[in-house]
CSV table of C-alpha atoms and ligand atoms in Angstrom, one decimal:
chain,number,residue,atom,x,y,z
B,1,MET,CA,-0.1,-0.1,-0.1
B,2,ILE,CA,1.1,3.4,-0.5
B,3,ILE,CA,0.3,6.7,2.2
B,4,VAL,CA,-0.6,10.0,0.6
B,5,THR,CA,-0.3,13.0,2.3
B,6,GLY,CA,-2.4,16.1,1.8
B,7,GLY,CA,-4.9,14.3,-0.3
B,8,ALA,CA,-7.9,16.0,1.0
B,9,GLY,CA,-6.5,19.3,-1.2
B,10,PHE,CA,-6.7,19.5,-5.1
B,11,ILE,CA,-3.9,17.6,-6.7
B,12,GLY,CA,-3.7,15.4,-4.0
B,13,SER,CA,-7.6,14.1,-4.4
B,14,ASN,CA,-6.8,14.2,-8.0
B,15,PHE,CA,-4.0,11.8,-7.2
B,16,ILE,CA,-6.1,9.1,-5.2
B,17,LEU,CA,-9.1,9.1,-7.4
B,18,ASP,CA,-6.7,8.5,-10.4
B,19,TRP,CA,-4.4,6.0,-8.4
B,20,LEU,CA,-7.6,4.0,-7.1
B,21,ALA,CA,-9.1,3.9,-10.9
B,22,GLN,CA,-5.8,2.5,-12.4
B,23,SER,CA,-4.3,0.0,-9.7
B,24,ALA,CA,-5.3,-1.9,-7.0
B,25,GLU,CA,-3.2,-0.9,-4.7
B,26,PRO,CA,-4.4,0.4,-1.2
B,27,VAL,CA,-3.8,4.2,-0.2
B,28,LEU,CA,-4.2,5.7,3.0
B,29,ASN,CA,-4.7,9.5,3.1
B,30,LEU,CA,-2.8,11.8,5.9
B,31,ASP,CA,-4.7,15.2,5.8
B,32,ARG,CA,-4.8,18.0,8.6
B,33,LEU,CA,-8.2,19.4,6.6
B,34,THR,CA,-6.8,22.9,6.6
B,35,TYR,CA,-9.3,25.6,5.1
B,36,ALA,CA,-7.8,23.6,1.4
B,37,GLY,CA,-8.6,20.5,2.6
B,38,ASN,CA,-12.0,19.0,1.4
B,39,LEU,CA,-13.1,15.3,1.9
B,40,GLU,CA,-16.0,16.1,-0.5
B,41,ASN,CA,-13.2,15.8,-3.1
B,42,LEU,CA,-13.1,12.0,-2.3
B,43,ALA,CA,-16.6,11.1,-2.0
B,44,ALA,CA,-16.5,8.6,-4.9
B,45,VAL,CA,-13.9,6.5,-3.2
B,46,GLU,CA,-14.9,7.1,0.9
B,47,ARG,CA,-16.3,3.5,0.9
B,48,ASP,CA,-13.8,1.7,-1.3
B,49,PRO,CA,-12.1,-0.6,1.0
B,50,ARG,CA,-8.6,0.2,-0.7
B,51,TYR,CA,-9.2,3.9,0.7
B,52,ARG,CA,-8.7,5.1,4.5
B,53,PHE,CA,-8.6,8.7,5.7
B,54,GLU,CA,-6.7,9.8,9.1
B,55,ARG,CA,-7.1,13.1,10.2
B,56,ILE,CA,-3.3,13.9,11.2
B,57,ASP,CA,-1.3,17.2,11.2
B,58,ILE,CA,2.3,16.0,9.7
B,59,CYS,CA,4.1,18.0,12.2
B,60,GLU,CA,3.0,15.3,14.7
B,61,ARG,CA,6.1,12.9,14.1
B,62,ASP,CA,5.3,10.3,16.9
B,63,ALA,CA,1.9,10.0,15.6
B,64,VAL,CA,2.5,9.9,12.1
B,65,LEU,CA,5.4,7.4,12.8
B,66,ALA,CA,2.7,5.2,14.5
B,67,LEU,CA,0.3,5.2,11.6
B,68,ILE,CA,3.2,4.3,9.1
B,69,ARG,CA,4.1,1.6,11.4
B,70,GLN,CA,0.4,0.3,11.2
B,71,ALA,CA,0.3,0.4,7.4
B,72,ARG,CA,3.4,-0.6,6.3
B,73,PRO,CA,3.8,1.2,3.3
B,74,ARG,CA,6.1,0.5,0.3
B,75,ALA,CA,5.5,4.1,-0.5
B,76,ILE,CA,5.0,7.5,0.8
B,77,VAL,CA,3.5,10.3,-1.8
B,78,HIS,CA,4.1,14.0,-0.1
B,79,PHE,CA,1.6,16.5,-0.9
B,80,ALA,CA,0.3,18.3,2.5
B,81,ALA,CA,1.4,21.7,2.3
B,82,GLU,CA,0.5,25.6,2.5
B,83,SER,CA,0.2,26.4,-1.2
B,84,HIS,CA,-1.0,29.5,-2.0
B,85,VAL,CA,1.6,32.4,-2.7
B,86,ASP,CA,-0.7,35.5,-1.3
B,87,ARG,CA,-1.3,33.7,1.8
B,88,SER,CA,2.1,33.2,2.6
B,89,ILE,CA,2.6,37.2,2.0
B,90,MET,CA,-0.2,37.7,4.6
B,91,GLY,CA,0.8,35.2,6.8
B,92,PRO,CA,4.2,33.1,6.3
B,93,GLY,CA,4.0,31.3,9.6
B,94,GLU,CA,1.9,28.6,8.5
B,95,PHE,CA,4.0,28.1,5.5
B,96,VAL,CA,7.2,27.6,7.6
B,97,ARG,CA,5.4,25.5,10.0
B,98,THR,CA,3.7,22.7,7.6
B,99,ASN,CA,6.0,23.7,4.4
B,100,ILE,CA,9.5,22.9,6.5
B,101,GLU,CA,8.7,21.8,10.3
B,102,GLY,CA,5.9,19.2,8.8
B,103,SER,CA,8.2,18.2,5.8
B,104,PHE,CA,11.1,17.6,8.4
B,105,ALA,CA,8.8,15.8,10.9
B,106,LEU,CA,7.4,13.6,8.1
B,107,LEU,CA,11.3,12.8,6.6
B,108,GLU,CA,11.9,11.6,10.4
B,109,ALA,CA,9.3,9.4,10.7
B,110,THR,CA,9.9,8.1,7.7
B,111,ARG,CA,13.6,7.4,8.2
B,112,ALA,CA,12.6,5.7,11.5
B,113,TYR,CA,10.3,3.4,10.1
B,114,TRP,CA,12.9,2.8,6.6
B,115,GLY,CA,15.3,1.8,9.4
B,116,GLU,CA,12.9,-0.9,10.8
B,117,CYS,CA,12.5,-2.7,7.1
B,118,THR,CA,13.6,-5.7,5.9
B,119,PRO,CA,16.5,-5.1,3.2
B,120,ALA,CA,14.1,-6.0,0.3
B,121,GLU,CA,11.7,-3.6,1.5
B,122,ARG,CA,14.0,-0.8,2.1
B,123,GLU,CA,15.4,-1.1,-1.7
B,124,ALA,CA,11.7,-1.1,-2.9
B,125,PHE,CA,10.8,2.0,-0.5
B,126,ARG,CA,10.4,5.5,-1.9
B,127,PHE,CA,9.8,8.8,-0.6
B,128,LEU,CA,8.1,11.1,-3.2
B,129,HIS,CA,8.2,15.1,-2.4
B,130,VAL,CA,6.0,17.0,-4.6
B,131,SER,CA,7.3,20.2,-5.1
B,132,THR,CA,6.8,23.2,-7.3
B,133,ASP,CA,8.6,25.0,-10.3
B,134,GLU,CA,8.6,28.4,-7.9
B,135,VAL,CA,11.7,27.3,-6.1
B,136,TYR,CA,13.8,28.7,-9.2
B,137,GLY,CA,12.6,32.1,-9.0
B,138,SER,CA,11.7,34.3,-12.0
B,139,LEU,CA,12.6,34.2,-15.5
B,140,GLY,CA,13.1,37.3,-18.0
B,141,PRO,CA,11.7,37.3,-21.4
B,142,ASN,CA,14.3,35.4,-23.2
B,143,ASP,CA,15.6,33.2,-20.5
B,144,ALA,CA,16.0,29.5,-20.9
B,145,ALA,CA,13.2,27.4,-19.2
B,146,PHE,CA,13.7,25.8,-15.8
B,147,SER,CA,15.8,22.6,-15.8
B,148,GLU,CA,16.8,20.5,-13.2
B,149,THR,CA,20.2,22.1,-12.9
B,150,THR,CA,18.9,25.9,-12.5
B,151,ALA,CA,20.0,27.4,-9.1
B,152,TYR,CA,17.2,27.8,-6.4
B,153,GLN,CA,16.2,31.6,-6.3
B,154,PRO,CA,13.0,31.3,-4.3
B,155,ASN,CA,11.3,34.7,-4.0
B,156,SER,CA,8.1,34.0,-2.0
B,157,PRO,CA,7.6,32.9,1.6
B,158,TYR,CA,6.1,30.0,-0.2
B,159,SER,CA,8.6,29.1,-2.5
B,160,ALA,CA,11.0,29.6,-0.1
B,161,SER,CA,9.3,27.1,2.0
B,162,LYS,CA,9.1,24.8,-0.7
B,163,ALA,CA,13.0,25.4,-1.5
B,164,ALA,CA,13.9,24.5,2.1
B,165,SER,CA,11.8,21.2,2.2
B,166,ASP,CA,13.2,20.2,-1.3
B,167,HIS,CA,16.8,21.2,0.5
B,168,LEU,CA,15.8,18.6,3.3
B,169,VAL,CA,14.4,15.5,1.2
B,170,ARG,CA,18.1,15.7,-0.5
B,171,ALA,CA,20.1,15.7,2.2
B,172,TYR,CA,18.0,12.7,3.5
B,173,HIS,CA,18.9,10.7,0.5
B,174,HIS,CA,22.8,12.2,0.5
B,175,THR,CA,23.3,11.4,4.2
B,176,TYR,CA,21.0,8.6,5.0
B,177,GLY,CA,20.4,7.0,2.0
B,178,LEU,CA,16.3,7.5,2.1
B,179,PRO,CA,15.4,6.5,-1.3
B,180,THR,CA,13.9,9.6,-2.5
B,181,LEU,CA,12.3,11.4,-5.5
B,182,THR,CA,11.4,15.1,-6.0
B,183,THR,CA,9.3,16.4,-8.7
B,184,ASN,CA,9.0,20.1,-9.6
B,185,CYS,CA,6.1,21.3,-11.6
B,186,SER,CA,4.6,24.0,-13.0
B,187,ASN,CA,1.3,25.7,-12.0
B,188,ASN,CA,-1.8,22.9,-12.4
B,189,TYR,CA,-5.7,23.3,-13.2
B,190,GLY,CA,-8.2,21.2,-13.3
B,191,PRO,CA,-11.4,19.7,-10.8
B,192,PHE,CA,-11.5,20.5,-7.2
B,193,GLN,CA,-9.0,23.5,-7.2
B,194,PHE,CA,-9.7,25.5,-4.3
B,195,PRO,CA,-11.4,28.9,-5.5
B,196,GLU,CA,-8.2,31.2,-4.7
B,197,LYS,CA,-6.4,30.4,-7.3
B,198,LEU,CA,-6.4,31.9,-10.8
B,199,ILE,CA,-8.6,29.6,-13.0
B,200,PRO,CA,-11.1,28.9,-10.3
B,201,LEU,CA,-11.4,32.3,-9.0
B,202,MET,CA,-12.0,33.9,-12.6
B,203,ILE,CA,-14.4,30.8,-13.5
B,204,ALA,CA,-16.4,31.4,-10.2
B,205,ASN,CA,-16.4,35.1,-10.2
B,206,ALA,CA,-17.3,35.3,-13.9
B,207,LEU,CA,-20.3,33.4,-13.3
B,208,ALA,CA,-21.4,35.7,-10.5
B,209,GLY,CA,-20.6,38.4,-12.5
B,210,LYS,CA,-18.1,39.5,-10.2
B,211,PRO,CA,-15.0,41.5,-11.2
B,212,LEU,CA,-11.9,39.4,-12.4
B,213,PRO,CA,-9.2,40.6,-10.6
B,214,VAL,CA,-5.5,40.5,-12.3
B,215,TYR,CA,-2.8,41.4,-10.6
B,216,GLY,CA,-0.6,44.1,-12.1
B,217,ASP,CA,-0.1,44.5,-16.2
B,218,GLY,CA,-1.5,40.7,-16.4
B,219,LEU,CA,1.8,39.8,-18.4
B,220,ASN,CA,3.3,37.7,-15.7
B,221,VAL,CA,3.5,34.6,-17.4
B,222,ARG,CA,2.8,30.8,-16.1
B,223,ASP,CA,3.3,27.3,-17.5
B,224,TRP,CA,-0.2,25.5,-17.2
B,225,LEU,CA,-0.6,21.7,-16.7
B,226,TYR,CA,-3.9,20.0,-16.4
B,227,VAL,CA,-3.9,18.4,-12.9
B,228,GLY,CA,-4.4,14.9,-14.3
B,229,ASP,CA,-1.0,14.9,-16.2
B,230,HIS,CA,0.5,15.8,-13.0
B,231,CYS,CA,-0.5,12.7,-11.5
B,232,THR,CA,0.4,10.7,-14.0
B,233,ALA,CA,4.2,12.2,-14.0
B,234,ILE,CA,4.5,11.5,-10.5
B,235,ARG,CA,3.1,7.8,-10.9
B,236,ARG,CA,5.9,7.3,-13.2
B,237,VAL,CA,8.7,8.9,-11.6
B,238,LEU,CA,7.0,6.8,-8.5
B,239,GLN,CA,7.2,3.7,-10.6
B,240,ALA,CA,10.9,4.5,-12.4
B,241,GLY,CA,12.4,7.6,-11.4
B,242,ARG,CA,15.9,7.1,-10.0
B,243,CYS,CA,16.5,7.6,-6.2
B,244,GLY,CA,17.9,10.8,-5.0
B,245,GLU,CA,17.3,12.8,-8.6
B,246,THR,CA,14.8,15.4,-9.0
B,247,TYR,CA,12.2,15.6,-12.3
B,248,ASN,CA,10.9,18.8,-13.2
B,249,ILE,CA,7.3,18.7,-14.6
B,250,GLY,CA,5.7,20.9,-16.9
B,251,GLY,CA,2.9,21.4,-20.3
B,252,ASP,CA,5.1,23.5,-22.0
B,253,ASN,CA,2.0,25.9,-22.3
B,254,GLU,CA,3.1,29.0,-21.2
B,255,MET,CA,0.8,31.9,-21.2
B,256,PRO,CA,0.5,35.5,-19.8
B,257,ASN,CA,-2.1,35.3,-17.2
B,258,ILE,CA,-4.4,38.0,-19.3
B,259,GLU,CA,-4.5,35.4,-22.1
B,260,VAL,CA,-5.7,32.7,-19.5
B,261,VAL,CA,-8.4,34.6,-18.1
B,262,ARG,CA,-9.6,36.1,-21.6
B,263,THR,CA,-9.8,32.3,-22.7
B,264,VAL,CA,-11.8,31.3,-19.5
B,265,CYS,CA,-14.2,34.3,-20.4
B,266,ALA,CA,-14.8,32.9,-24.0
B,267,LEU,CA,-15.3,29.4,-23.0
B,268,LEU,CA,-17.9,30.5,-20.4
B,269,ASP,CA,-19.4,32.8,-23.2
B,270,GLU,CA,-19.4,29.8,-25.2
B,271,MET,CA,-20.8,27.0,-22.9
B,272,ARG,CA,-23.3,29.6,-20.7
B,273,PRO,CA,-23.6,33.0,-22.6
B,274,ASP,CA,-24.3,35.7,-20.4
B,275,PRO,CA,-27.4,37.8,-21.3
B,276,GLN,CA,-25.5,40.8,-20.1
B,277,GLY,CA,-22.7,40.2,-23.2
B,278,PRO,CA,-18.8,39.2,-23.0
B,279,ARG,CA,-17.7,38.1,-19.6
B,280,GLU,CA,-14.5,40.1,-20.6
B,281,ARG,CA,-15.9,43.3,-19.3
B,282,LEU,CA,-15.3,42.0,-16.2
B,283,VAL,CA,-11.7,41.9,-16.3
B,284,THR,CA,-10.0,44.2,-13.6
B,285,TYR,CA,-6.6,45.2,-13.2
B,286,VAL,CA,-5.7,45.6,-9.6
B,287,ARG,CA,-2.6,46.4,-7.7
B,288,ASP,CA,0.4,44.0,-8.0
B,289,ARG,CA,1.0,41.0,-5.6
B,290,PRO,CA,4.3,42.2,-4.1
B,291,GLY,CA,7.4,40.7,-5.5
B,292,HIS,CA,5.3,38.9,-8.3
B,293,ASP,CA,7.4,36.6,-10.1
B,294,ARG,CA,7.5,37.5,-14.0
B,295,ARG,CA,7.3,34.4,-15.6
B,296,TYR,CA,7.8,30.6,-15.1
B,297,ALA,CA,8.5,28.1,-17.8
B,298,ILE,CA,10.0,24.2,-17.4
B,299,ASP,CA,12.1,22.4,-19.3
B,300,ALA,CA,10.5,18.7,-19.1
B,301,ARG,CA,12.9,16.9,-21.5
B,302,LYS,CA,14.6,15.1,-18.6
B,303,ILE,CA,11.0,13.2,-17.3
B,304,ALA,CA,10.3,13.1,-21.3
B,305,GLY,CA,13.7,11.2,-22.1
B,306,GLU,CA,14.0,9.2,-19.0
B,307,LEU,CA,10.5,8.3,-18.3
B,308,GLY,CA,8.8,8.7,-21.5
B,309,TRP,CA,6.2,11.0,-19.8
B,310,ARG,CA,4.3,13.5,-22.0
B,311,PRO,CA,1.5,15.4,-21.2
B,312,ALA,CA,-1.7,14.1,-22.7
B,313,GLU,CA,-3.8,17.3,-22.6
B,314,THR,CA,-3.0,20.8,-24.2
B,315,PHE,CA,-4.2,24.1,-22.7
B,316,THR,CA,-7.1,24.2,-25.2
B,317,THR,CA,-8.3,20.4,-24.4
B,318,GLY,CA,-7.8,20.5,-20.5
B,319,LEU,CA,-9.1,23.9,-20.0
B,320,ARG,CA,-12.3,23.2,-22.0
B,321,GLN,CA,-12.6,20.0,-19.4
B,322,THR,CA,-12.4,22.4,-16.5
B,323,VAL,CA,-14.5,25.2,-17.2
B,324,ARG,CA,-17.4,22.3,-17.6
B,325,TRP,CA,-16.2,20.3,-14.7
B,326,TYR,CA,-16.8,23.9,-12.7
B,327,LEU,CA,-19.9,24.5,-14.5
B,328,ASP,CA,-21.4,20.9,-13.6
B,329,HIS,CA,-20.1,21.5,-10.2
B,330,GLN,CA,-21.3,24.4,-8.8
B,331,GLY,CA,-22.6,23.1,-5.9
B,332,TRP,CA,-19.2,22.2,-4.8
B,333,VAL,CA,-18.0,25.5,-5.4
B,334,ASP,CA,-21.1,27.2,-3.3
B,335,ARG,CA,-20.4,24.9,-0.6
B,336,VAL,CA,-16.5,25.7,-0.6
B,337,GLN,CA,-17.5,29.4,-0.9
B,338,SER,CA,-19.8,29.4,2.0
B,339,GLY,CA,-17.4,27.3,4.1
B,340,GLN,CA,-20.4,24.7,4.2
B,341,TYR,CA,-17.7,22.0,3.1
B,342,LYS,CA,-16.1,22.0,6.7
B,343,ASP,CA,-19.6,20.5,8.1
B,344,TRP,CA,-18.8,17.4,5.7
B,345,ILE,CA,-16.9,15.5,8.1
B,346,ALA,CA,-19.7,15.9,10.2
B,347,ALA,CA,-22.3,15.4,8.1
B,348,ASN,CA,-21.1,12.4,6.4
B,349,TYR,CA,-19.3,10.6,9.5
B,350,SER,CA,-21.3,11.2,12.6
B,351,ALA,CA,-23.6,8.2,12.0
B,352,ARG,CA,-21.0,5.7,11.4
V,401,NAD,P1,-3.5,22.4,-1.6
V,401,NAD,O1,-3.4,23.7,-1.0
V,401,NAD,O2,-5.3,22.4,-2.6
V,401,NAD,O3,-3.7,21.5,-0.4
V,401,NAD,C1,-3.3,21.2,0.4
V,401,NAD,C2,-3.3,19.6,1.3
V,401,NAD,O4,-2.5,19.8,2.5
V,401,NAD,C3,-5.0,20.5,2.1
V,401,NAD,O5,-5.5,18.9,2.0
V,401,NAD,C4,-4.5,20.5,3.6
V,401,NAD,O6,-5.5,20.2,4.3
V,401,NAD,C5,-3.4,19.4,3.6
V,401,NAD,N1,-2.2,20.0,4.8
V,401,NAD,C6,-2.1,21.5,5.2
V,401,NAD,N2,-1.3,21.6,6.2
V,401,NAD,C7,-1.1,20.2,6.7
V,401,NAD,C8,-0.5,19.5,7.7
V,401,NAD,N3,0.2,20.3,8.2
V,401,NAD,N4,-0.8,18.3,7.9
V,401,NAD,C9,-1.5,17.5,7.1
V,401,NAD,N5,-2.3,17.8,5.8
V,401,NAD,C10,-1.8,19.2,5.6
V,401,NAD,O7,-2.7,22.3,-2.3
V,401,NAD,P2,-1.9,21.5,-3.8
V,401,NAD,O8,-2.3,22.6,-5.2
V,401,NAD,O9,-3.1,20.3,-3.9
V,401,NAD,O10,-0.7,21.3,-3.9
V,401,NAD,C11,-0.5,20.3,-3.2
V,401,NAD,C12,1.2,19.9,-3.5
V,401,NAD,O11,1.6,20.3,-4.7
V,401,NAD,C13,2.0,21.2,-2.2
V,401,NAD,O12,3.0,20.2,-2.0
V,401,NAD,C14,2.3,22.4,-3.4
V,401,NAD,O13,3.6,23.1,-3.1
V,401,NAD,C15,2.6,21.2,-5.0
V,401,NAD,N6,2.3,22.0,-5.9
V,401,NAD,C16,1.2,22.6,-6.5
V,401,NAD,C17,0.9,23.2,-7.7
V,401,NAD,C18,-0.4,24.0,-8.1
V,401,NAD,O14,-0.3,24.5,-9.6
V,401,NAD,N7,-1.0,23.6,-7.4
V,401,NAD,C19,2.2,23.5,-8.6
V,401,NAD,C20,3.1,22.2,-8.4
V,401,NAD,C21,3.6,21.8,-6.9
V,402,TYD,P1,-2.2,31.4,-8.6
V,402,TYD,O1,-3.1,31.1,-8.8
V,402,TYD,O2,-2.2,32.3,-7.3
V,402,TYD,O3,-0.7,30.8,-8.6
V,402,TYD,P2,1.1,31.2,-8.3
V,402,TYD,O4,0.9,32.5,-7.6
V,402,TYD,O5,1.1,29.6,-7.6
V,402,TYD,O6,1.5,31.3,-9.9
V,402,TYD,O7,-1.6,32.8,-9.7
V,402,TYD,C1,-1.2,32.4,-11.1
V,402,TYD,C2,-0.8,33.9,-11.5
V,402,TYD,O8,-2.1,34.6,-11.6
V,402,TYD,C3,-0.2,34.3,-11.0
V,402,TYD,O9,0.6,35.2,-11.6
V,402,TYD,C4,-0.7,35.5,-10.0
V,402,TYD,C5,-2.1,35.7,-11.1
V,402,TYD,N1,-3.2,36.2,-10.3
V,402,TYD,C6,-4.1,37.5,-10.9
V,402,TYD,O10,-3.8,37.9,-11.7
V,402,TYD,N2,-5.3,37.3,-10.0
V,402,TYD,C7,-5.8,36.6,-8.9
V,402,TYD,O11,-6.7,36.8,-8.2
V,402,TYD,C8,-5.0,35.5,-8.6
V,402,TYD,C9,-5.3,34.5,-7.6
V,402,TYD,C10,-3.7,35.1,-9.2
């Protein structure tokens, strides 16, 4: 079996749903259920005997170790993190706590468990750390895309805390021989993304006829990847990645923010026309994010060449599916925005 941390969040829940659809292997989901954790995302598998959830803070090393010892996983896939740059600017403390101290506690628990395994189990074990391209900092318009050897230059409290966790993972491999893998992925989009991030926020606001807040001049560039493609990349790295290595994952889909917002508006206008006219009228330029990274771009040749991974979706196909998903799941968005999703545990589990 495998353990996933942060499996109630956006990417973690997509990963668990995909995993259980493609493999017979059980999954234990360890999640603290912060504001970003939503068990409703996993409603489709909550009765699946291969799936189990434990509410736990990864900073609680001893309790985490007890769960790992009981589960005896052959791999741990570590998603749990504070993940929103704007929140890290407002309050970096939680980012240091979960992303650095939490990753450290999880590594310590993993090292203790791994040390108790049989030689064959130790050999087969993997700790896969899910990280971000933001650790590399910001690119100029003509700079080469981030490769695995690009120097780290994190600029936000979020990216600095993720960079610190990447370094800890590297050190645990180098010093203790822990069989680690690290992935650094570009911006994801798709189902179950919390509507504080660019794409789901724009969809929700556009449908509500609210302003679409574009930071600065709207020309910051991100390299967008459909979340399902991130999940296939992680599975592939887990299966065949070389221990101690890092793999960049990206969609080869660089796009300025304003173009992303315009494309979202055009798709909504097509799928659910607004009698008041095209949604682009709602675009509102607002004060820039402090320290806003200008451009991210991923050179994904290593994972393509070594592991044969390529994204299945283009931005056009992935964004269309995503807008359709949000249109079909407005109840999910409403419950997230009203805070009602937090009642899910009580409503769903109290009678069991
Ligand atoms: P998310 O914010 O949607 O979910 C994070 C999950 O972690 C939530 O379920 C939350 O409850 C849980 N969590 C937070 N603190 C915890 C703690 N102390 N103990 C246990 N659980 C805790 O994040 P996401 O967008 O799904 O990102 C998942 C991972 O992927 C993160 O490590 C992030 O850095 C990385 N990543 C994200 C993106 C992206 O575009 N979203 C891109 C590249 C990498
Ligand atoms: P975001 O989804 O927060 O991801 P990240 O900051 O990790 O890249 O933001 C993506 C881009 O969109 C980023 O350049 C900031 C910008 N942005 C806006 O212009 N308006 C918004 O309301 C948000 C949330 C983001």
